[in-house]
């Protein structure tokens, strides 16, 4: 099956100093890389998870897909088509990809009623004679909210209700892909479960594909088919979710999994594997970005950037000393 | 299209009706609304309400104390002060409403463009605003009046040139904070255009403070008009602006305080009315502050 979304060697960088300021302050490279050398493919109807710490570039990557952030190099193909340049070029893509932002309430325009919020996509992309009231009822029903929510304002909603409204709005135009940035952030655990079950049910019923961004490993294990672990803008490991959880190959992945709390009071965590802080993106370590915190770092890691090497079953890992032996190095 | 308008119009009318009712439910809003309505009524129907011709001179009846015939007495030329105050409200309102409306529209448009438009446009507009700021306002007013000649239109222009930069800066600053919020990003990710985002999503979230400022500027504009008229740079006599009435009464204040009182009370009432209305307006425009009507 051809991929719905394909990303090839993507690089996104931000200017941190204007040309004049860079010259005056003697900054050679007034850019920082938020996303570097990222490639992956998302099949229709499947779920891809993006995991990483804050500032690892997950959200930037997602925003670039819908054209909110310019791409420096590489390509983002949606149904084989690349969108370049202006907003008009992204119009089709934005019709078929819906994005949900982190803050459930903050991503809803505060002066609009729920009815206006969830029917906004029809107004943007042409309503084609649809009855907006009927559409609003249909969408509210799909996310399990009563029809009388249509008259409410965002500040009158709880976090879970607001998140459901966000899902309803994302569903309005029957998209093929929903990008969910931290869909469970700021919600009670029981509500998190409800939202995830809702997403899973909608995927089954509508054949949606999801790109889910989170730092919550339990969430991603529950919902995603494939997974990528992101560190300082790079995918350090990617592959089938189950393989990665059962047998992490990258020391960073291993550290993340080991840091997960376990529901067993007797099994104390022996030691914390991940020490220290993520280095600043402005001062990227030489060689492997992770070597400053890596328990397995060898001399080579300090000088040479590891290329993705292939493990079993389409898994890729960027490490000189992976925990699982690679089959072959790519590139 | 027309079928759609006819379907939407009653809903919009009901919404405005509900809005007015909610303002009236707030005691201060109710008072403000009453005072402003009274003022508007007086201004609009001034020609029907005046008991005497406000510019008719009757020297034998000069400087009379209040009586049933002249509730606010007469001035030094024997003109009925009540009639002049009523007629003056027309001039005051005319100047204030046209000047504030124009400044408001200009400020909102330029402020949104500066805040949400391209960076270069922001820089150009800020430079223009700063240029206007850098003139002392009286000098600016005098220069404009010298160029164009004193008239009501010139007074309006002076106010508009002075307030558009202030209003636009207010809108721009608010726009800058709103434009990075997630709901604007969400709209962009859905493919909403610049103008849709500005009009539907940014404007309602930035306009509140400007409404307060503008409604509180109404009495300020009336004072500016009065001041310029006092200097002979606004309304030409014998037109009865409140400023002229105050000026006329100023010289007589020891013998006949009625003229100053008659010209001053409407100014105070107008200030209070628009201030109360402005605050009630702000509370109602922000759904978070909106109290349910029982």
Coordinates of C-alpha atoms in Angstrom, one line a residue:
Chain A
X1 CA 0.0 0.0 0.0
X2 CA 1.4 3.4 -0.9
X3 CA 1.9 5.7 2.1
X4 CA -0.6 8.4 3.0
X5 CA 2.1 10.6 4.3
X6 CA 5.8 10.3 3.5
X7 CA 8.6 12.4 4.9
X8 CA 12.0 12.3 3.3
X9 CA 15.1 13.5 4.9
X10 CA 13.3 16.5 6.4
X11 CA 15.3 19.4 7.9
X12 CA 13.7 22.4 9.6
X13 CA 15.7 25.2 10.9
X14 CA 14.9 28.5 12.6
X15 CA 16.8 31.7 12.3
X16 CA 18.0 32.8 15.8
X17 CA 19.7 36.1 14.7
X18 CA 19.1 38.5 11.9
X19 CA 21.8 38.8 9.2
X20 CA 23.1 42.1 10.7
X21 CA 23.1 40.9 14.3
X22 CA 24.8 37.7 13.3
X23 CA 27.6 39.6 11.5
X24 CA 28.0 42.0 14.4
X25 CA 28.1 39.3 17.0
X26 CA 30.3 37.0 14.9
X27 CA 27.8 34.2 14.8
X28 CA 28.8 31.9 11.9
X29 CA 25.6 30.0 11.7
X30 CA 22.5 32.1 12.8
X31 CA 20.2 29.1 12.5
X32 CA 19.4 26.2 14.7
X33 CA 18.1 22.9 13.5
X34 CA 14.8 21.8 15.1
X35 CA 14.3 18.8 12.9
X36 CA 17.2 17.0 11.2
X37 CA 17.3 14.1 8.7
X38 CA 13.8 12.7 9.5
X39 CA 12.3 10.2 7.2
X40 CA 9.2 8.1 7.8
X41 CA 6.0 6.9 6.1
X42 CA 2.5 6.6 7.4
X43 CA 0.1 4.1 5.9
X44 CA -3.6 4.9 5.5
X45 CA -5.6 3.9 8.5
X46 CA -2.6 3.3 10.8
X47 CA -1.2 5.2 13.8
X48 CA 2.3 6.6 14.0
X49 CA 3.5 7.7 17.3
X50 CA 6.2 10.4 17.9
X51 CA 7.8 10.3 21.3
X52 CA 10.4 12.6 22.7
X53 CA 11.2 15.1 25.5
X54 CA 10.0 18.7 25.3
X55 CA 12.0 20.6 22.7
X56 CA 12.9 17.5 20.7
X57 CA 11.1 18.8 17.6
X58 CA 8.0 16.7 17.7
X59 CA 5.5 19.7 17.5
X60 CA 7.7 21.5 14.9
X61 CA 7.6 18.4 12.7
X62 CA 3.8 18.2 13.0
X63 CA 3.4 21.9 12.2
X64 CA 5.6 21.6 9.1
X65 CA 3.2 18.9 7.7
X66 CA 0.3 21.4 7.6
X67 CA 2.6 24.2 6.4
X68 CA 2.7 26.3 9.6
X69 CA 6.5 26.1 9.7
X70 CA 8.7 26.4 6.5
X71 CA 10.7 23.4 5.5
X72 CA 14.4 24.0 4.8
X73 CA 15.2 20.8 2.9
X74 CA 13.8 17.4 2.3
X75 CA 10.2 16.7 1.3
X76 CA 6.8 16.1 2.9
X77 CA 4.6 14.2 0.6
X78 CA 0.9 13.8 1.2
X79 CA -0.7 11.2 -1.1
X80 CA 2.4 11.5 -3.2
X81 CA 2.0 15.2 -3.6
X82 CA 4.4 17.8 -2.3
X83 CA 3.1 21.2 -1.2
X84 CA 5.5 24.1 -1.6
X85 CA 5.4 27.8 -1.0
X86 CA 2.2 29.6 -0.2
X87 CA -1.1 28.9 1.6
X88 CA -3.0 28.2 -1.6
X89 CA -0.7 25.2 -2.2
X90 CA -1.6 23.8 1.2
X91 CA -5.3 24.3 0.8
X92 CA -6.0 20.7 -0.4
X93 CA -3.7 19.3 2.2
X94 CA -5.3 21.2 5.0
X95 CA -8.7 19.8 3.9
X96 CA -7.5 16.3 4.3
X97 CA -5.3 16.7 7.4
X98 CA -6.7 18.0 10.6
X99 CA -4.5 19.0 13.4
X100 CA -5.3 19.1 17.1
X101 CA -3.2 21.3 19.3
X102 CA -2.0 20.6 22.9
X103 CA -4.2 22.9 24.9
X104 CA -7.8 21.6 24.6
X105 CA -9.4 24.9 25.6
X106 CA -6.8 27.2 24.3
X107 CA -7.0 25.8 20.8
X108 CA -10.7 26.9 20.6
X109 CA -11.4 30.4 19.5
X110 CA -12.8 31.9 22.8
X111 CA -15.5 34.1 21.5
X112 CA -17.2 31.5 19.3
X113 CA -19.9 29.0 20.4
X114 CA -19.3 25.3 20.0
X115 CA -21.6 25.2 17.0
X116 CA -19.5 27.9 15.3
X117 CA -16.3 26.2 16.2
X118 CA -17.1 22.8 14.9
X119 CA -18.6 24.1 11.7
X120 CA -15.8 26.5 11.0
X121 CA -14.0 24.1 8.6
X122 CA -17.1 24.1 6.4
X123 CA -17.1 27.9 6.2
X124 CA -13.4 27.8 5.3
X125 CA -13.5 25.1 2.7
X126 CA -17.0 25.8 1.3
X127 CA -20.1 24.4 2.8
X128 CA -21.7 23.1 -0.4
X129 CA -25.3 23.7 0.7
X130 CA -24.8 21.8 4.0
X131 CA -27.1 22.5 6.9
X132 CA -24.7 23.7 9.5
X133 CA -27.0 23.0 12.4
X134 CA -27.4 19.4 11.3
X135 CA -23.7 19.1 10.8
X136 CA -23.1 20.4 14.3
X137 CA -25.5 17.8 15.8
X138 CA -23.9 15.0 13.7
X139 CA -20.3 16.0 14.8
X140 CA -21.3 16.3 18.5
X141 CA -23.0 12.9 18.3
X142 CA -19.8 11.4 16.8
X143 CA -17.7 12.5 19.8
X144 CA -20.4 11.5 22.3
X145 CA -21.6 15.0 23.4
X146 CA -25.3 16.0 23.7
X147 CA -26.6 18.4 21.0
X148 CA -27.3 21.1 23.6
X149 CA -23.5 21.7 23.8
X150 CA -23.8 23.7 20.6
X151 CA -24.6 26.9 22.4
X152 CA -21.7 26.7 24.9
X153 CA -18.5 28.8 24.9
X154 CA -15.0 27.2 25.3
X155 CA -14.6 28.6 28.8
X156 CA -17.8 26.7 29.8
X157 CA -16.2 23.4 28.9
X158 CA -14.1 21.0 31.0
X159 CA -10.8 19.9 29.5
X160 CA -12.2 16.6 28.4
X161 CA -15.3 18.2 26.8
X162 CA -13.1 20.8 25.1
X163 CA -10.9 17.9 23.7
X164 CA -13.9 16.2 22.4
X165 CA -15.0 19.5 20.6
X166 CA -11.4 19.6 19.2
X167 CA -11.9 16.0 17.9
X168 CA -15.3 17.0 16.4
X169 CA -13.8 19.9 14.6
X170 CA -11.0 17.7 13.3
X171 CA -13.6 15.3 12.0
X172 CA -15.7 17.9 10.2
X173 CA -14.3 17.5 6.8
X174 CA -13.8 13.8 7.0
X175 CA -10.0 14.0 6.9
X176 CA -7.7 11.1 6.0
X177 CA -5.2 12.0 8.7
X178 CA -5.5 13.6 12.1
X179 CA -2.4 15.0 13.7
X180 CA -2.8 15.0 17.5
X181 CA -0.3 17.0 19.5
X182 CA -0.4 15.7 23.1
X183 CA -4.1 14.6 22.9
X184 CA -4.2 13.6 26.5
X185 CA -2.2 16.5 28.0
X186 CA -3.8 18.2 31.0
X187 CA -6.6 15.6 31.3
X188 CA -7.4 13.4 34.3
X189 CA -6.3 9.8 33.8
X190 CA -9.9 8.5 33.4
X191 CA -10.6 11.2 30.8
X192 CA -7.4 10.4 29.0
X193 CA -8.7 6.9 28.7
X194 CA -12.0 8.1 27.3
X195 CA -10.4 10.3 24.7
X196 CA -8.0 7.5 23.6
X197 CA -10.9 5.1 23.3
X198 CA -12.8 7.6 21.3
X199 CA -9.8 8.1 18.9
X200 CA -9.4 4.3 18.5
X201 CA -13.2 3.9 17.9
X202 CA -13.2 6.7 15.3
X203 CA -10.2 5.1 13.6
X204 CA -12.0 1.8 13.3
X205 CA -15.2 3.4 12.0
X206 CA -13.8 6.0 9.6
X207 CA -10.5 4.5 8.6
X208 CA -8.5 7.5 9.9
X209 CA -4.7 7.6 10.1
X210 CA -3.2 9.3 13.2
X211 CA 0.0 10.9 13.9
X212 CA 0.1 11.2 17.6
X213 CA 2.7 13.2 19.4
X214 CA 3.3 12.6 23.1
X215 CA 5.8 12.2 25.8
X216 CA 3.5 9.7 27.5
X217 CA 4.8 6.2 26.8
X218 CA 1.7 4.4 28.2
X219 CA -0.5 6.4 25.8
X220 CA 1.6 5.6 22.7
X221 CA 2.0 2.0 23.6
X222 CA -1.8 1.7 23.7
X223 CA -2.6 3.4 20.4
X224 CA 0.2 3.4 17.9
X225 CA 1.2 0.8 15.3
X226 CA 4.6 2.4 14.6
X227 CA 6.7 4.6 16.7
X228 CA 9.6 7.0 16.4
X229 CA 11.7 8.2 19.3
X230 CA 13.0 11.7 18.8
X231 CA 16.0 13.3 20.4
X232 CA 17.2 16.8 19.5
X233 CA 15.4 16.8 16.2
X234 CA 16.5 13.4 15.0
X235 CA 14.8 10.0 15.0
X236 CA 17.1 7.9 17.1
X237 CA 14.9 4.8 16.7
X238 CA 11.9 3.9 14.7
X239 CA 9.9 0.8 14.0
X240 CA 6.9 -1.3 15.1
X241 CA 5.7 -0.2 18.5
X242 CA 5.7 -3.7 20.0
X243 CA 9.2 -4.4 18.9
X244 CA 10.5 -1.2 20.4
X245 CA 8.8 -1.6 23.7
X246 CA 9.8 -5.3 24.0
X247 CA 13.3 -4.8 22.9
X248 CA 14.6 -1.2 22.7
X249 CA 17.8 -0.9 20.5
X250 CA 18.8 2.7 21.3
X251 CA 20.2 3.5 24.7
X252 CA 18.0 6.6 24.9
X253 CA 14.8 4.5 24.2
X254 CA 16.0 2.0 26.8
X255 CA 16.5 4.9 29.3
X256 CA 13.0 6.3 28.6
X257 CA 11.4 2.9 29.1
X258 CA 13.3 2.2 32.2
X259 CA 12.2 5.6 33.6
X260 CA 8.5 4.6 33.3
X261 CA 6.9 4.1 36.7
X262 CA 5.8 0.6 37.2
X263 CA 2.7 -0.3 39.2
X264 CA 4.6 -2.5 41.6
X265 CA 5.9 -1.0 44.9
X266 CA 8.4 -3.8 45.5
X267 CA 10.2 -3.3 42.3
X268 CA 12.2 -0.3 43.1
X269 CA 14.0 1.2 40.2
X270 CA 17.7 0.3 40.7
X271 CA 19.1 3.4 39.1
X272 CA 18.1 6.2 36.8
X273 CA 19.7 5.5 33.5
X274 CA 19.3 9.0 31.9
X275 CA 21.4 11.6 33.7
X276 CA 21.8 15.2 33.0
X277 CA 20.0 17.6 30.8
X278 CA 19.3 17.8 27.1
X279 CA 22.0 20.0 25.5
X280 CA 20.9 23.3 23.9
X281 CA 19.9 23.0 20.3
X282 CA 22.1 26.1 19.7
X283 CA 25.2 24.1 20.8
X284 CA 24.6 20.6 19.3
X285 CA 27.2 18.1 20.6
X286 CA 29.7 16.8 18.0
X287 CA 29.2 13.3 16.9
X288 CA 26.1 11.6 18.3
X289 CA 23.9 14.2 20.0
X290 CA 23.2 11.7 22.8
X291 CA 26.7 10.9 23.8
X292 CA 26.8 13.4 26.6
X293 CA 24.1 11.4 28.4
X294 CA 24.7 8.0 27.0
X295 CA 25.7 5.2 29.4
X296 CA 27.1 3.2 26.5
X297 CA 29.0 6.0 24.8
X298 CA 32.3 4.9 23.2
X299 CA 35.1 7.1 21.7
X300 CA 33.5 6.9 18.2
X301 CA 30.3 8.5 19.5
X302 CA 32.1 11.7 20.2
X303 CA 33.3 12.3 16.7
X304 CA 31.0 10.5 14.2
X305 CA 27.3 11.1 13.7
X306 CA 25.7 7.6 13.6
X307 CA 23.7 6.8 10.5
X308 CA 20.5 4.9 10.7
X309 CA 21.2 1.2 10.6
X310 CA 18.6 -1.5 9.9
X311 CA 17.5 -4.0 12.4
X312 CA 14.9 -6.7 11.9
X313 CA 11.4 -6.0 10.5
X314 CA 12.0 -2.5 9.2
X315 CA 13.4 -1.1 12.4
X316 CA 16.0 1.7 12.2
X317 CA 18.3 2.9 14.9
X318 CA 20.9 5.6 14.9
X319 CA 23.6 4.3 17.3
X320 CA 27.2 3.1 17.1
X321 CA 26.6 0.7 20.0
X322 CA 22.9 -0.4 19.8
X323 CA 21.5 -2.8 22.3
X324 CA 20.2 -5.0 19.4
X325 CA 22.7 -6.0 16.7
X326 CA 22.0 -4.4 13.4
X327 CA 21.6 -6.3 10.1
X328 CA 23.1 -3.7 7.8
X329 CA 23.8 0.0 7.7
X330 CA 21.7 2.1 5.3
X331 CA 22.7 5.0 3.2
Chain B
X1 CA -27.9 34.9 -0.7
X2 CA -30.9 37.0 0.1
X3 CA -32.7 34.0 1.5
X4 CA -29.7 33.5 3.7
X5 CA -29.7 37.1 4.9
X6 CA -33.4 37.0 5.8
X7 CA -32.8 33.8 7.8
X8 CA -29.8 35.3 9.6
X9 CA -31.3 38.8 10.2
X10 CA -33.8 37.9 12.9
X11 CA -31.2 35.9 14.8
X12 CA -28.8 38.9 14.7
X13 CA -31.6 41.2 15.8
X14 CA -32.4 38.9 18.7
X15 CA -28.7 38.8 19.6
X16 CA -28.4 42.6 19.7
X17 CA -31.7 42.7 21.7
X18 CA -30.3 40.2 24.2
X19 CA -27.1 42.3 24.4
X20 CA -28.9 45.5 25.3
X21 CA -31.0 43.6 27.8
X22 CA -27.9 42.2 29.5
X23 CA -26.3 45.7 29.7
X24 CA -29.5 47.1 31.2
X25 CA -29.4 44.3 33.8
X26 CA -26.2 45.7 35.2
X27 CA -27.1 48.7 37.4
X28 CA -24.1 50.8 36.2
X29 CA -24.7 49.8 32.6
X30 CA -28.3 50.7 33.0
X31 CA -27.4 54.2 34.3
X32 CA -24.9 54.7 31.5
X33 CA -27.3 53.5 28.9
X34 CA -30.0 55.8 30.2
X35 CA -27.7 58.8 30.3
X36 CA -26.4 58.1 26.8
X37 CA -29.8 57.5 25.4
X38 CA -31.1 60.7 26.9
X39 CA -28.2 62.6 25.4
X40 CA -28.7 61.0 22.0
X41 CA -32.4 61.8 22.1
X42 CA -31.7 65.4 23.0
X43 CA -29.0 65.7 20.3
X44 CA -31.1 64.1 17.6
X45 CA -34.3 66.0 18.4
X46 CA -32.6 69.3 19.6
X47 CA -34.5 71.4 17.0
X48 CA -37.8 70.2 18.3
X49 CA -37.0 70.4 22.0
X50 CA -35.6 73.9 22.2
X51 CA -38.1 76.3 23.8
X52 CA -36.5 79.4 22.2
X53 CA -34.3 80.1 19.2
X54 CA -30.8 79.4 20.7
X55 CA -29.1 82.2 18.8
X56 CA -31.8 84.8 19.0
X57 CA -30.5 87.9 20.9
X58 CA -32.8 89.7 23.3
X59 CA -30.7 92.2 25.2
X60 CA -33.4 93.5 27.5
X61 CA -33.7 90.0 29.0
X62 CA -30.0 89.6 29.6
X63 CA -28.5 87.7 32.6
X64 CA -31.9 86.6 34.1
X65 CA -32.0 84.1 36.9
X66 CA -33.8 80.8 36.4
X67 CA -37.5 81.1 36.1
X68 CA -40.3 79.0 34.6
X69 CA -39.9 81.0 31.3
X70 CA -36.1 80.4 31.3
X71 CA -35.2 77.3 33.5
X72 CA -31.5 78.0 33.2
X73 CA -31.7 81.7 32.9
X74 CA -30.3 83.8 30.0
X75 CA -26.8 84.9 29.1
X76 CA -25.3 88.3 28.5
X77 CA -27.0 88.7 25.2
X78 CA -30.4 87.5 26.5
X79 CA -30.2 84.1 24.8
X80 CA -32.0 81.2 26.6
X81 CA -29.3 79.1 28.2
X82 CA -31.4 75.9 28.2
X83 CA -32.0 76.2 24.5
X84 CA -28.3 76.8 23.9
X85 CA -27.4 73.7 26.0
X86 CA -29.9 71.5 24.1
X87 CA -28.7 72.8 20.7
X88 CA -25.1 72.4 22.0
X89 CA -25.6 68.7 22.6
X90 CA -26.2 68.3 18.9
X91 CA -22.8 69.8 18.0
X92 CA -21.0 68.0 20.8
X93 CA -22.5 64.6 19.8
X94 CA -21.9 65.3 16.1
X95 CA -18.2 66.0 16.6
X96 CA -17.7 63.2 19.2
X97 CA -19.6 60.5 17.3
X98 CA -18.0 61.2 13.9
X99 CA -14.5 61.6 15.3
X100 CA -14.6 58.5 17.5
X101 CA -16.2 56.4 14.8
X102 CA -13.6 57.4 12.3
X103 CA -10.7 56.9 14.8
X104 CA -12.1 53.6 15.9
X105 CA -12.3 52.3 12.4
X106 CA -8.9 53.6 11.4
X107 CA -7.3 52.3 14.6
X108 CA -8.8 48.8 14.3
X109 CA -7.8 48.4 10.7
X110 CA -4.3 49.8 11.0
X111 CA -3.7 48.0 14.3
X112 CA -4.7 44.6 12.9
X113 CA -2.6 45.2 9.8
X114 CA 0.4 46.2 11.9
X115 CA 0.0 43.3 14.3
X116 CA -0.9 40.5 12.0
X117 CA 0.3 41.8 8.6
X118 CA 3.8 41.5 7.2
X119 CA 6.8 42.7 9.3
X120 CA 7.7 45.6 6.9
X121 CA 4.1 47.0 7.1
X122 CA 4.3 46.9 10.9
X123 CA 7.6 48.9 10.8
X124 CA 6.1 51.5 8.4
X125 CA 3.0 51.9 10.5
X126 CA 4.9 52.2 13.7
X127 CA 7.1 54.9 12.2
X128 CA 4.0 56.9 11.2
X129 CA 2.4 56.5 14.6
X130 CA 5.6 57.7 16.3
X131 CA 5.8 60.6 13.9
X132 CA 2.3 61.8 15.0
X133 CA 3.1 61.1 18.6
X134 CA 6.2 63.3 18.5
X135 CA 4.1 66.4 17.8
X136 CA 2.7 68.1 20.9
X137 CA -1.0 67.7 20.3
X138 CA -1.8 71.4 20.6
X139 CA 0.8 72.3 18.0
X140 CA -0.5 69.6 15.7
X141 CA -4.1 70.9 16.2
X142 CA -3.1 74.5 15.5
X143 CA -1.1 73.5 12.4
X144 CA -4.0 71.6 11.0
X145 CA -6.5 74.4 11.8
X146 CA -4.2 76.9 10.3
X147 CA -3.9 74.9 7.1
X148 CA -7.6 74.0 6.7
X149 CA -9.4 76.9 8.5
X150 CA -11.5 76.5 11.6
X151 CA -14.7 74.4 11.2
X152 CA -16.4 71.4 12.6
X153 CA -14.8 69.1 10.0
X154 CA -11.3 70.4 11.0
X155 CA -12.0 69.6 14.7
X156 CA -13.0 66.1 13.7
X157 CA -9.9 65.7 11.6
X158 CA -7.7 66.9 14.5
X159 CA -9.1 64.4 16.8
X160 CA -8.9 61.5 14.3
X161 CA -5.2 62.2 13.5
X162 CA -4.4 62.4 17.2
X163 CA -6.3 59.2 18.3
X164 CA -5.8 56.8 15.4
X165 CA -2.2 56.1 16.4
X166 CA -3.2 55.5 20.0
X167 CA -6.0 53.2 19.1
X168 CA -3.9 51.4 16.5
X169 CA -1.1 50.8 19.0
X170 CA -3.6 49.3 21.5
X171 CA -5.0 46.9 18.9
X172 CA -1.5 46.1 17.6
X173 CA -0.2 45.1 21.0
X174 CA -3.2 42.9 21.7
X175 CA -3.0 41.4 18.3
X176 CA 0.7 40.4 18.9
X177 CA -0.3 38.5 22.0
X178 CA -3.3 36.8 20.5
X179 CA -1.7 35.8 17.2
X180 CA 0.6 33.2 18.6
X181 CA -2.1 31.5 20.6
X182 CA -3.1 28.0 19.8
X183 CA -6.6 28.8 18.5
X184 CA -5.0 31.1 15.8
X185 CA -2.6 28.3 14.9
X186 CA -5.5 25.9 14.8
X187 CA -7.4 28.2 12.4
X188 CA -4.3 28.4 10.2
X189 CA -3.8 24.7 10.2
X190 CA -7.4 24.4 9.0
X191 CA -6.6 26.7 6.1
X192 CA -8.3 29.9 7.3
X193 CA -7.1 33.0 5.4
X194 CA -5.5 36.0 6.9
X195 CA -8.6 38.2 6.7
X196 CA -10.8 35.5 8.1
X197 CA -8.5 35.1 11.1
X198 CA -8.2 38.8 11.7
X199 CA -11.9 39.6 11.4
X200 CA -13.4 36.5 13.1
X201 CA -10.8 35.3 15.6
X202 CA -8.4 38.1 16.5
X203 CA -10.7 41.1 16.3
X204 CA -13.3 39.9 18.9
X205 CA -10.5 39.1 21.3
X206 CA -8.7 42.5 21.0
X207 CA -11.5 44.9 20.6
X208 CA -12.7 45.0 24.2
X209 CA -10.1 47.4 25.7
X210 CA -10.5 49.7 22.7
X211 CA -14.2 49.9 23.2
X212 CA -13.6 51.1 26.8
X213 CA -11.0 53.6 25.7
X214 CA -13.1 54.9 22.8
X215 CA -16.3 55.2 24.9
X216 CA -14.3 57.1 27.5
X217 CA -12.8 59.3 24.9
X218 CA -16.2 60.6 23.8
X219 CA -16.3 63.2 26.6
X220 CA -12.6 64.0 26.0
X221 CA -13.5 64.8 22.4
X222 CA -16.4 66.9 23.5
X223 CA -13.9 68.8 25.8
X224 CA -11.5 69.2 22.9
X225 CA -14.3 70.7 20.8
X226 CA -15.2 72.9 23.7
X227 CA -11.6 74.0 24.2
X228 CA -11.0 74.7 20.5
X229 CA -14.4 76.6 20.3
X230 CA -13.3 78.6 23.3
X231 CA -10.1 79.6 21.5
X232 CA -12.2 80.5 18.5
X233 CA -10.7 77.6 16.5
X234 CA -13.7 75.3 16.6
X235 CA -17.3 76.0 16.0
X236 CA -17.8 79.6 14.9
X237 CA -20.1 81.8 17.0
X238 CA -23.0 82.2 17.3
X239 CA -23.4 78.4 17.1
X240 CA -24.0 77.2 20.7
X241 CA -21.3 74.7 21.5
X242 CA -20.9 73.8 25.2
X243 CA -17.4 75.2 25.1
X244 CA -18.8 78.6 24.0
X245 CA -21.5 78.5 26.7
X246 CA -18.8 77.9 29.3
X247 CA -16.8 80.7 27.9
X248 CA -19.7 83.0 27.9
X249 CA -20.6 82.1 31.4
X250 CA -17.0 82.3 32.7
X251 CA -16.9 86.1 32.7
X252 CA -20.3 86.3 34.5
X253 CA -19.6 83.6 37.1
X254 CA -19.7 86.1 40.1
X255 CA -23.2 87.4 39.2
X256 CA -24.8 84.6 37.3
X257 CA -23.4 81.1 37.9
X258 CA -26.3 79.5 36.0
X259 CA -24.6 79.8 32.6
X260 CA -21.5 77.9 33.7
X261 CA -23.6 75.3 35.6
X262 CA -25.9 74.9 32.6
X263 CA -22.9 74.4 30.3
X264 CA -21.0 72.2 32.7
X265 CA -23.6 69.7 33.9
X266 CA -24.1 68.2 30.4
X267 CA -20.3 67.6 30.2
X268 CA -20.3 65.8 33.5
X269 CA -23.3 63.8 32.7
X270 CA -21.9 62.8 29.3
X271 CA -18.6 61.7 30.9
X272 CA -20.3 59.6 33.5
X273 CA -22.8 58.1 31.0
X274 CA -20.1 57.0 28.5
X275 CA -17.8 55.7 31.2
X276 CA -20.5 53.5 32.8
X277 CA -21.6 52.3 29.4
X278 CA -18.0 51.6 28.4
X279 CA -17.5 49.4 31.4
X280 CA -20.8 47.6 31.0
X281 CA -19.9 47.0 27.4
X282 CA -16.6 45.5 28.3
X283 CA -18.2 43.1 30.8
X284 CA -20.7 42.0 28.2
X285 CA -18.3 41.6 25.4
X286 CA -16.1 39.2 27.3
X287 CA -18.1 36.0 27.8
X288 CA -15.9 35.1 30.7
X289 CA -17.1 38.2 32.7
X290 CA -20.7 37.8 31.4
X291 CA -23.1 37.2 34.2
X292 CA -26.2 35.1 33.5
X293 CA -29.4 37.1 33.4
X294 CA -31.9 35.7 35.8

